Structure formats: C-alpha cells, structure tokens
Coordinates of C-alpha atoms in Angstrom, one line a residue:
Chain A
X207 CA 10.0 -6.0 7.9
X208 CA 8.3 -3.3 10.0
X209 CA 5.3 -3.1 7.3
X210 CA 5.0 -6.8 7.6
X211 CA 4.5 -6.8 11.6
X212 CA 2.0 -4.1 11.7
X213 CA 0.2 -5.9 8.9
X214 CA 0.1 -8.9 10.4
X215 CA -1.5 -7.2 13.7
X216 CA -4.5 -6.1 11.5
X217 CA -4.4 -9.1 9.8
X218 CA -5.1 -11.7 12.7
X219 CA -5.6 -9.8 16.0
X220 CA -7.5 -12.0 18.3
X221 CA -9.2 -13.3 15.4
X222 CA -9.0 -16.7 14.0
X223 CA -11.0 -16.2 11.2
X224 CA -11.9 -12.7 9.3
X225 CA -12.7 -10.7 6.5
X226 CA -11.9 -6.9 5.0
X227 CA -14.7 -6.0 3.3
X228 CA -13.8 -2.3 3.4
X229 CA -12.2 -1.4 0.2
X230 CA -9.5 0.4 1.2
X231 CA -8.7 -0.8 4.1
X232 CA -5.0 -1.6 3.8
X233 CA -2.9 1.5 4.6
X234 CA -0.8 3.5 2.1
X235 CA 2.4 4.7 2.7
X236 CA 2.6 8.8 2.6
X237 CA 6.1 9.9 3.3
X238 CA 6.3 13.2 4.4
X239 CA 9.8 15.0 3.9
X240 CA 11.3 18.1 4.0
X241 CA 14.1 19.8 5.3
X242 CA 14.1 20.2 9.4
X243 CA 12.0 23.3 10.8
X244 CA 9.7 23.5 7.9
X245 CA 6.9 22.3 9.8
X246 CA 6.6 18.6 8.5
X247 CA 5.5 17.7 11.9
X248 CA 3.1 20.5 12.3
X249 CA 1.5 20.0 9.2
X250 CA 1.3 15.8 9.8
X251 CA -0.4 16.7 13.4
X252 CA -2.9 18.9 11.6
X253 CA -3.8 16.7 9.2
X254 CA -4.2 13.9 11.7
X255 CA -5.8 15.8 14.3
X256 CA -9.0 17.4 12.1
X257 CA -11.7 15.0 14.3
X258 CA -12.0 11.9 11.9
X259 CA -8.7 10.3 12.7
X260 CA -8.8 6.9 14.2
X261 CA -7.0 7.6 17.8
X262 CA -3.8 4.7 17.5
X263 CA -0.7 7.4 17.0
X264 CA 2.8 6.4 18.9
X265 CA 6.1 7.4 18.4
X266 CA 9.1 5.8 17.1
X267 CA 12.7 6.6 18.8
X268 CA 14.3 6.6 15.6
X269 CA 13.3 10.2 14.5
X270 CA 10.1 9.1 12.3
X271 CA 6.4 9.5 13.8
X272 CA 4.1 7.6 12.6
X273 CA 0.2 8.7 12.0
X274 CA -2.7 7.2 10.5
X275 CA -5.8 8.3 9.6
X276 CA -8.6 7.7 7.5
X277 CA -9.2 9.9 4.9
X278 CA -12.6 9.9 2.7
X279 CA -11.8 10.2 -1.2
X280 CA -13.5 12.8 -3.1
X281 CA -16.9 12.2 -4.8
X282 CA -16.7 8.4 -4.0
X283 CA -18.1 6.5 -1.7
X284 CA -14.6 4.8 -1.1
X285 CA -11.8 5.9 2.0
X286 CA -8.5 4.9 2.5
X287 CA -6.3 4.5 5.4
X288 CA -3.0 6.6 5.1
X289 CA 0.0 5.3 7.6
X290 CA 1.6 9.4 7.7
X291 CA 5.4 8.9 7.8
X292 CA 6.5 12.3 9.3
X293 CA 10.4 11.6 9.1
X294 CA 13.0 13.9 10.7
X295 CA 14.3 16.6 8.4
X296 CA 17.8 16.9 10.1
X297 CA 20.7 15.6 7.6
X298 CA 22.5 13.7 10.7
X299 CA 19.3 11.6 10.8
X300 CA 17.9 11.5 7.5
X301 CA 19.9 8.2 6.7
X302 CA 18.6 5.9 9.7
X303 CA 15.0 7.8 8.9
X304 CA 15.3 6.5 5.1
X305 CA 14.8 2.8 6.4
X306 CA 11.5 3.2 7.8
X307 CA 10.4 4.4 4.6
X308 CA 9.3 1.1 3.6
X309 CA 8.1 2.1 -0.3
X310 CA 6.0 5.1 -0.3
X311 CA 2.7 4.8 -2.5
X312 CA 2.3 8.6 -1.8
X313 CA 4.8 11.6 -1.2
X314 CA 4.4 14.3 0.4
X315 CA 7.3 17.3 0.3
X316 CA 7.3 20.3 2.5
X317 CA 9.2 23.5 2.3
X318 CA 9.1 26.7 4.5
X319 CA 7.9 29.7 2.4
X320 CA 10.3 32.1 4.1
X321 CA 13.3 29.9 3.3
X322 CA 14.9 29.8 0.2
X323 CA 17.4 27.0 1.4
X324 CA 14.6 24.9 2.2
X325 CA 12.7 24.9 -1.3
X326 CA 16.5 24.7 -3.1
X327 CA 16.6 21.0 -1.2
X328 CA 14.0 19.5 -2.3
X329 CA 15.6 18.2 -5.6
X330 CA 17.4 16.3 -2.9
X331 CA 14.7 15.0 -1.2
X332 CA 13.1 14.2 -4.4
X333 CA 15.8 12.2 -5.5
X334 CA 16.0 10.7 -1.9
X335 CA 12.3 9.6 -2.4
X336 CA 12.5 8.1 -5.7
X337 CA 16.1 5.9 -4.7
X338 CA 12.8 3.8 -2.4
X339 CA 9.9 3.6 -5.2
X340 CA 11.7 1.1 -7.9
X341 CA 10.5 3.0 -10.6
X342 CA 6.6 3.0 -9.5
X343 CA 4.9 6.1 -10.1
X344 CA 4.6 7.9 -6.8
X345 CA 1.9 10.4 -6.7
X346 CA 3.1 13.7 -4.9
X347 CA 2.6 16.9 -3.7
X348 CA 5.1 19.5 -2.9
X349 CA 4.1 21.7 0.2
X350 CA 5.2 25.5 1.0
X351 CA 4.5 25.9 4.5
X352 CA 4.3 29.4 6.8
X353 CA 2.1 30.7 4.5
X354 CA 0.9 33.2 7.4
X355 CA 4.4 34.8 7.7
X356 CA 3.6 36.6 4.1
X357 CA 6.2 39.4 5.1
X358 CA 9.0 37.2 5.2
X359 CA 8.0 35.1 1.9
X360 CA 11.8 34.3 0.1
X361 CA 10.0 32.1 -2.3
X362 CA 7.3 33.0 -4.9
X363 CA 4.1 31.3 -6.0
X364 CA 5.1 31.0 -9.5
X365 CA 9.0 29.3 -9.0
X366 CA 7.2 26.7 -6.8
X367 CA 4.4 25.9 -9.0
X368 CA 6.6 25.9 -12.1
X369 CA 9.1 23.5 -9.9
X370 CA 6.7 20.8 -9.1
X371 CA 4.8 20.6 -12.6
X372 CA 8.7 20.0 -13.4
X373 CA 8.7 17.0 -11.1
X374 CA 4.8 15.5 -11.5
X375 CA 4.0 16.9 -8.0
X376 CA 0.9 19.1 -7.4
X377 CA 1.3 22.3 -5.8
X378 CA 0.3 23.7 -2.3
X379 CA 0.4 26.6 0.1
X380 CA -0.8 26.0 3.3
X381 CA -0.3 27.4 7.2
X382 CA -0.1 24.8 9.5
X383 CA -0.6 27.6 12.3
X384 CA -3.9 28.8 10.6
X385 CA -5.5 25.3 9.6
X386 CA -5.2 26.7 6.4
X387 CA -5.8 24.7 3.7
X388 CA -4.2 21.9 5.4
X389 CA -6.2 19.6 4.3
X390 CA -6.1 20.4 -0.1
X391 CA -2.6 18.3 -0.2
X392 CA -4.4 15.2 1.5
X393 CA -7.1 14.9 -0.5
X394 CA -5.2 15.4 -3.8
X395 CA -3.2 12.8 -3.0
X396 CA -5.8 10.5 -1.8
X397 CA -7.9 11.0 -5.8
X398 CA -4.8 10.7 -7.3
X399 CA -4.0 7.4 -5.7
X400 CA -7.5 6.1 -6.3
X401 CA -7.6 7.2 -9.8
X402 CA -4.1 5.0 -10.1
X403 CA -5.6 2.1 -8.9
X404 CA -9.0 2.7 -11.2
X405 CA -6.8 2.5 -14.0
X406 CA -4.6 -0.7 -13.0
X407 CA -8.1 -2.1 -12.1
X408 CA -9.2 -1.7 -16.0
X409 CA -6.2 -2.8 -17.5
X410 CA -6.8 -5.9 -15.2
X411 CA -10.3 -6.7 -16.6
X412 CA -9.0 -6.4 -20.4
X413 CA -6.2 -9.0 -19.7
X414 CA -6.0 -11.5 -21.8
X415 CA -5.5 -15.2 -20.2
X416 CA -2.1 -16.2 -20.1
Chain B
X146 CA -10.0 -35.5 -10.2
X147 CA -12.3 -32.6 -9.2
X148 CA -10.3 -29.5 -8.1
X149 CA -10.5 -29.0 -4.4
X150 CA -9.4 -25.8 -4.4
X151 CA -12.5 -25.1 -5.4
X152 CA -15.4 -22.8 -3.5
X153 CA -18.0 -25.4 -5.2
X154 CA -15.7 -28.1 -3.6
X155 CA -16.0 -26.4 -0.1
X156 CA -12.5 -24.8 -0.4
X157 CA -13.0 -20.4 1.3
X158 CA -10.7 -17.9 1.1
X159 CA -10.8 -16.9 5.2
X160 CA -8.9 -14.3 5.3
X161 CA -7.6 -11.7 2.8
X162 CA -5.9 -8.3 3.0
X163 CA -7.9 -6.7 0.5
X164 CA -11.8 -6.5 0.2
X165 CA -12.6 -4.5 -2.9
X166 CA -16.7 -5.4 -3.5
X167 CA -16.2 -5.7 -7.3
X168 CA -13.4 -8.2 -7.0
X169 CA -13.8 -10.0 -4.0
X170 CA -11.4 -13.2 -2.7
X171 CA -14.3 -15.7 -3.5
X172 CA -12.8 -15.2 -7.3
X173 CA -10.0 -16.8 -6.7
X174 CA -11.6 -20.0 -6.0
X175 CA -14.5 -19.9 -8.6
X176 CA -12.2 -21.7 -11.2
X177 CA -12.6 -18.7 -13.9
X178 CA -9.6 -16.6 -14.8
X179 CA -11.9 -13.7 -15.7
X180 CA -12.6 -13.0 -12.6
X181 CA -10.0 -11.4 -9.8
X182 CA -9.3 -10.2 -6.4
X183 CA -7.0 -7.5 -6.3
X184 CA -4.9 -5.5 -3.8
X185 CA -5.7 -1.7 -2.9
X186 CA -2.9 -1.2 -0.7
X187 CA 0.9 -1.5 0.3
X188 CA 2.6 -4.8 0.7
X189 CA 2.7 -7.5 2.3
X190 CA -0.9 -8.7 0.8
X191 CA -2.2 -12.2 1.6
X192 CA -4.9 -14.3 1.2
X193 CA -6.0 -17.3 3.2
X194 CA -7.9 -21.0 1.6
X195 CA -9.5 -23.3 3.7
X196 CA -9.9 -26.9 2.3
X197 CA -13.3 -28.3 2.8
X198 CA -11.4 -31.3 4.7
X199 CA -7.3 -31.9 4.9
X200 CA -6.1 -32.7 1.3
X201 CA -2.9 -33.5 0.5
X202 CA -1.8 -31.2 -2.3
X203 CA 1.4 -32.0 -4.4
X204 CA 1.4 -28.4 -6.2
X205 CA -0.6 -25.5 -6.7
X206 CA -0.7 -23.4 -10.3
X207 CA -1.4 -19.4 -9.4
X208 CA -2.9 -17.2 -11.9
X209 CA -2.1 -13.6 -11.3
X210 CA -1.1 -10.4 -12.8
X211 CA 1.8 -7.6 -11.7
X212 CA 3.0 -10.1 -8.7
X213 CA 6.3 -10.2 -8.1
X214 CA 7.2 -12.6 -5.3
X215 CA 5.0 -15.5 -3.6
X216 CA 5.5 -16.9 -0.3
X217 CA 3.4 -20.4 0.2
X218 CA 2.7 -21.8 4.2
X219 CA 0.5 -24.3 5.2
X220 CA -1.1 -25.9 7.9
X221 CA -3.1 -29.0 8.8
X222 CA -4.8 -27.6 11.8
X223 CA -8.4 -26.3 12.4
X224 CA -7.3 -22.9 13.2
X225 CA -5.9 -19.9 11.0
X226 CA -2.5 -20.0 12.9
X227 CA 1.0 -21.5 13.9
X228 CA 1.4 -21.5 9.9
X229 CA 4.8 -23.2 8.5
X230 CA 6.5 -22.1 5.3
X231 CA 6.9 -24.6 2.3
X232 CA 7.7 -22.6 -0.6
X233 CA 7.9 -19.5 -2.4
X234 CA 8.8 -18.1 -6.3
X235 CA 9.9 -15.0 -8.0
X236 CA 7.8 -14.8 -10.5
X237 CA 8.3 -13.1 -13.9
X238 CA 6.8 -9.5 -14.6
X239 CA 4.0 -10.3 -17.9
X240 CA 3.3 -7.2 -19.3
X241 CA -0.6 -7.8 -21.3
X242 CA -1.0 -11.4 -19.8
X243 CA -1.7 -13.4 -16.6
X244 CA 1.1 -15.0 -15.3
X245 CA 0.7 -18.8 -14.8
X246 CA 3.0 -20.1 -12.2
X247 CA 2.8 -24.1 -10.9
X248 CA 4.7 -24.4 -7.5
X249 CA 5.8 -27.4 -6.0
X250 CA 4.6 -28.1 -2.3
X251 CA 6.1 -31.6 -1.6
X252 CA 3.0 -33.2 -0.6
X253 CA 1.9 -33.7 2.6
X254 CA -1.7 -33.2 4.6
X255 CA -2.9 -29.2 4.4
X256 CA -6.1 -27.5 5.7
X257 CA -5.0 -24.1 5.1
X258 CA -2.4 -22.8 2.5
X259 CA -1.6 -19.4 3.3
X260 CA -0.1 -17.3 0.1
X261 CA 1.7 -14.4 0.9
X262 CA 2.6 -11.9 -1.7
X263 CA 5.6 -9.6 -0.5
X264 CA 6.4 -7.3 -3.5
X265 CA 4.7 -6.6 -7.1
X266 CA 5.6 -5.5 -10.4
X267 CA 2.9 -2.3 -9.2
X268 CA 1.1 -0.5 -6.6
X269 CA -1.9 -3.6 -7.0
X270 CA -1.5 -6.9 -8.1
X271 CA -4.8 -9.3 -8.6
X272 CA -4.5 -13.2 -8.4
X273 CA -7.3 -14.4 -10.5
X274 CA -7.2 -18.8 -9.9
X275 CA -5.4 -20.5 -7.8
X276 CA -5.6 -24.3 -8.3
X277 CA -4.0 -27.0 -6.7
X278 CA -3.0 -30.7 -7.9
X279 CA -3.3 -34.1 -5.8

C-alpha cells in the first residue's frame, strides 16, 4: 500500500482539480540491491546528488532509503522520475527490506570489485528480485563498485560481463568515490525502460477492437 | 440515449496519472476505441470523469488493454474528493485484443466516477473508451 499513499499525495495535493501533462511523470521503481558494504548507498547518493535531483529525499526506519530523482532519457525529449529504492544489504534485514520493494520496473545490482563473495551473491539477489516482478521483464544492470581500489580487484572484467549477459543485465564498472561513471547504469536503465514502453505503445495502436 | 460519458456530452477526464501528449485522457471519452490513454509508470494509475451534470449511471462498459484489476468510486459532489467505492473487477488478460468489460454500479446519482487501476497484465496498460449506461 505504500506506492498507493505516495501516489495519492502527487495525485491530489491541495488540488481539487489537475492534470500531468509531463509524460513521464509517474515514478518507476529502481531497486537497488547488493550485498551489505558494497556501496549500494554510496552509489544511490551519487546518483541523486549530481545537481538535477528534485530535493524531497527522507529516510525510512525499516532499513530502505528512498530517493528520487529525475533523470533525462537519452536523445529524447522525454524524462522520467525514478523513486531509487537503496535497500539494506545485511541478510538479518533483507526480508523486512523485501516488502518495500513494491514491484520494481527497473533493477539495479551492485557488487564490490574487490570481493569475490559479493559478486558470488548476486544469483541470490537476482532470484530475490525476480520472486517481486510476476514474470514482467525487469530491465537491469549489474554494478561492480570500488573500481578505484584496482590493487585489490578479486573479480575480473570479463566473468562479470559474461555473468550479466547470462542474466539480461547490462554491465558496469563504476567508483562511487571518484564519480566515476556513476551515472552510465542510470541512463541505460532509463533508454531501456523507454524503449519497453515504445514498444508496448505500438503493439497498442495495431490492436484490433475487441 | 446519447452517451454522457461523453467529452461532446460535457463529460472531462479531470485528473489522470499519466499525461503522454500522443495519447492523452481526452481519448477515453471521444467514443472511438482507436484512440487511447496509456500509463508510463508504476501502479496504482487512475483516471478521473466529470459528468457535465449528476447522471445516474446503472453500468459502465471499459475498453482497455493489459489491465488487470479495476477499482470503480464515485461521487455526487462538486469537488474531486471524499470519493466512495462501488465496485471493482478482475479482468481477464487478452493477448491481441481490447478487453471489453461492463460493470455493474447499482444506480444511483454520480458526478465523478473515479477508476482506479491497481495492477496490469504489463509495465503500461491503455483504456481506450469508457462508456456508461442509464
């Protein structure tokens, strides 16, 4: 019911009366998981913080944050307002994390480049994920974080890339520390959403009249 | 009898979740089912009519595609609020076609039927007519 109340809020407001003429303006869901310590949070804050973002952040107590921003979509005219689920990585809270999830529209995993462990979980987290999408395509991208502590790299470019082709997830190395190339997942995720609903919006005009 | 869910009878969508310029919520009250508005985001997605006057309306028929449940209010006051439920369907998943569903609404005096979609059979559903009989 959460989605619902925070919809509602945009819906009426003070208003008795109103319109959405922006395209896009009804949020999507990006769920951003990972094992604990691989800088899930770091990476959301970067992402929300680059000077665009609309300034409404707050915290939830039950160990997911909750971020929004506006991001523009690639060679179109068109933006879209992503609701950033940063959810707590830590297995003792993943479960009461799980049902703020709502159903994602986007995913975003995250593993830490200098831990093996981390990138071995995310089949879990994967399978975690998908248990809330009934069956919807979910475009994703899979994350390796840290990528400024080169020396202490335990996982290589070529097993992660080759992992998340496996699993229909584009792949990513950024440094949260550095800003660098924080912002590559967003935007990938942001066209491949748009493309998704491009295509539903053909298939829509050819319907034939029931 | 004339349609009065109808923009060329004075019926408006007021409010509506989703505001893509191609398909906007006016096409759900021309009367064609060739034309749509559709959703661009997560769920819940609603939409809003406004009679042209109060109208008592017995059932309404919803043409749509990928929309999985419905939830109908109503109200018979000037204002878009204090909104009271009256119905709501599961409606079946049409893979090519509209769906076509009639729902019952008991009768009664409305200004404003409120339809609330809470889940679809995809990321974006479109409703495409929605017409009401008296």
């Amino acid at each position: 019911m959460r989605s619902f109340e925070l919809q509602s809020k945009h819906t009426f407001g003070n208003y008795s009366c109103l319109f959405f003429y922006h395209p896009f303006f009804v949020p999507w869901y990006l769920v951003c998981v990972g094992d604990a310590a691989v800088g899930k949070s770091a990476l959301s804050h970067m992402l929300h913080s680059d000077g665009t973002l609309l300034q409404k952040n707050y915290s939830m107590t039950t160990g997911v944050e909750l971020l929004m921003k506006c991001v523009n979509i690639p060679e179109t005219n068109d933006s879209v307002e992503l609701y950033i689920i940063d959810s707590a990585g830590k297995e003792t809270l993943v479960e009461s994390c799980e049902k703020m999830w709502g159903e994602p529209s986007l995913l975003c995993l995250v593993f830490d480049l200098t831990s093996e462990q981390s990138f071995a979980n995310c089949s879990r987290w994967m399978e975690r994920v998908h248990a809330h999408c009934r069956g919807l395509p979910v475009p994703g991208v899979l994350v390796g974080n840290k990528l400024d502590l080169s020396t202490r790299r335990e996982v290589q470019t070529s097993v992660a890339q080759e992992w998340a082709q496996s699993q229909g997830l584009e792949y990513y190395e950024t440094s949260a520390k550095d800003m660098e190339n924080c912002d590559a997942p967003l935007l990938s995720l942001a066209r491949a959403f748009h493309s998704l609903y491009q295509e539903r919006r053909e298939t829509i005009q050819n319907l034939s009249p029931g | 009898m004339i349609d009065a869910c109808l923009g060329s009878q004075g019926a408006k969508v007021v409010v509506a979740t989703s505001g893509d310029e191609e398909h906007p919520p006016e096409n759900i009250t021309d009367g064609k089912t060739n034309t749509f508005w559709m959703s661009t985001g997560m769920f819940p997605q609603e939409f809003i009519i406004r009679f042209a006057e109060p109208t008592s309306v017995f059932a309404v028929t919803v043409d749509s595609y990928n929309v999985k449940h419905l939830k109908i209010e109503k109200n018979a006051t000037q204002n878009v609020s204090q909104f009271e439920f009256v119905a709501e369907k599961e409606f079946e998943n049409t893979e090519g076609h509209l769906q076509s569903n009639a729902i019952s609404l008991n009768g009664g005096s409305v200004t404003h039927l409120r339809f609330i979609i809470t889940a679809g059979y995809d990321h974006f559903v479109s409703v495409h007519r929605v017409s009401i009989q008296n």
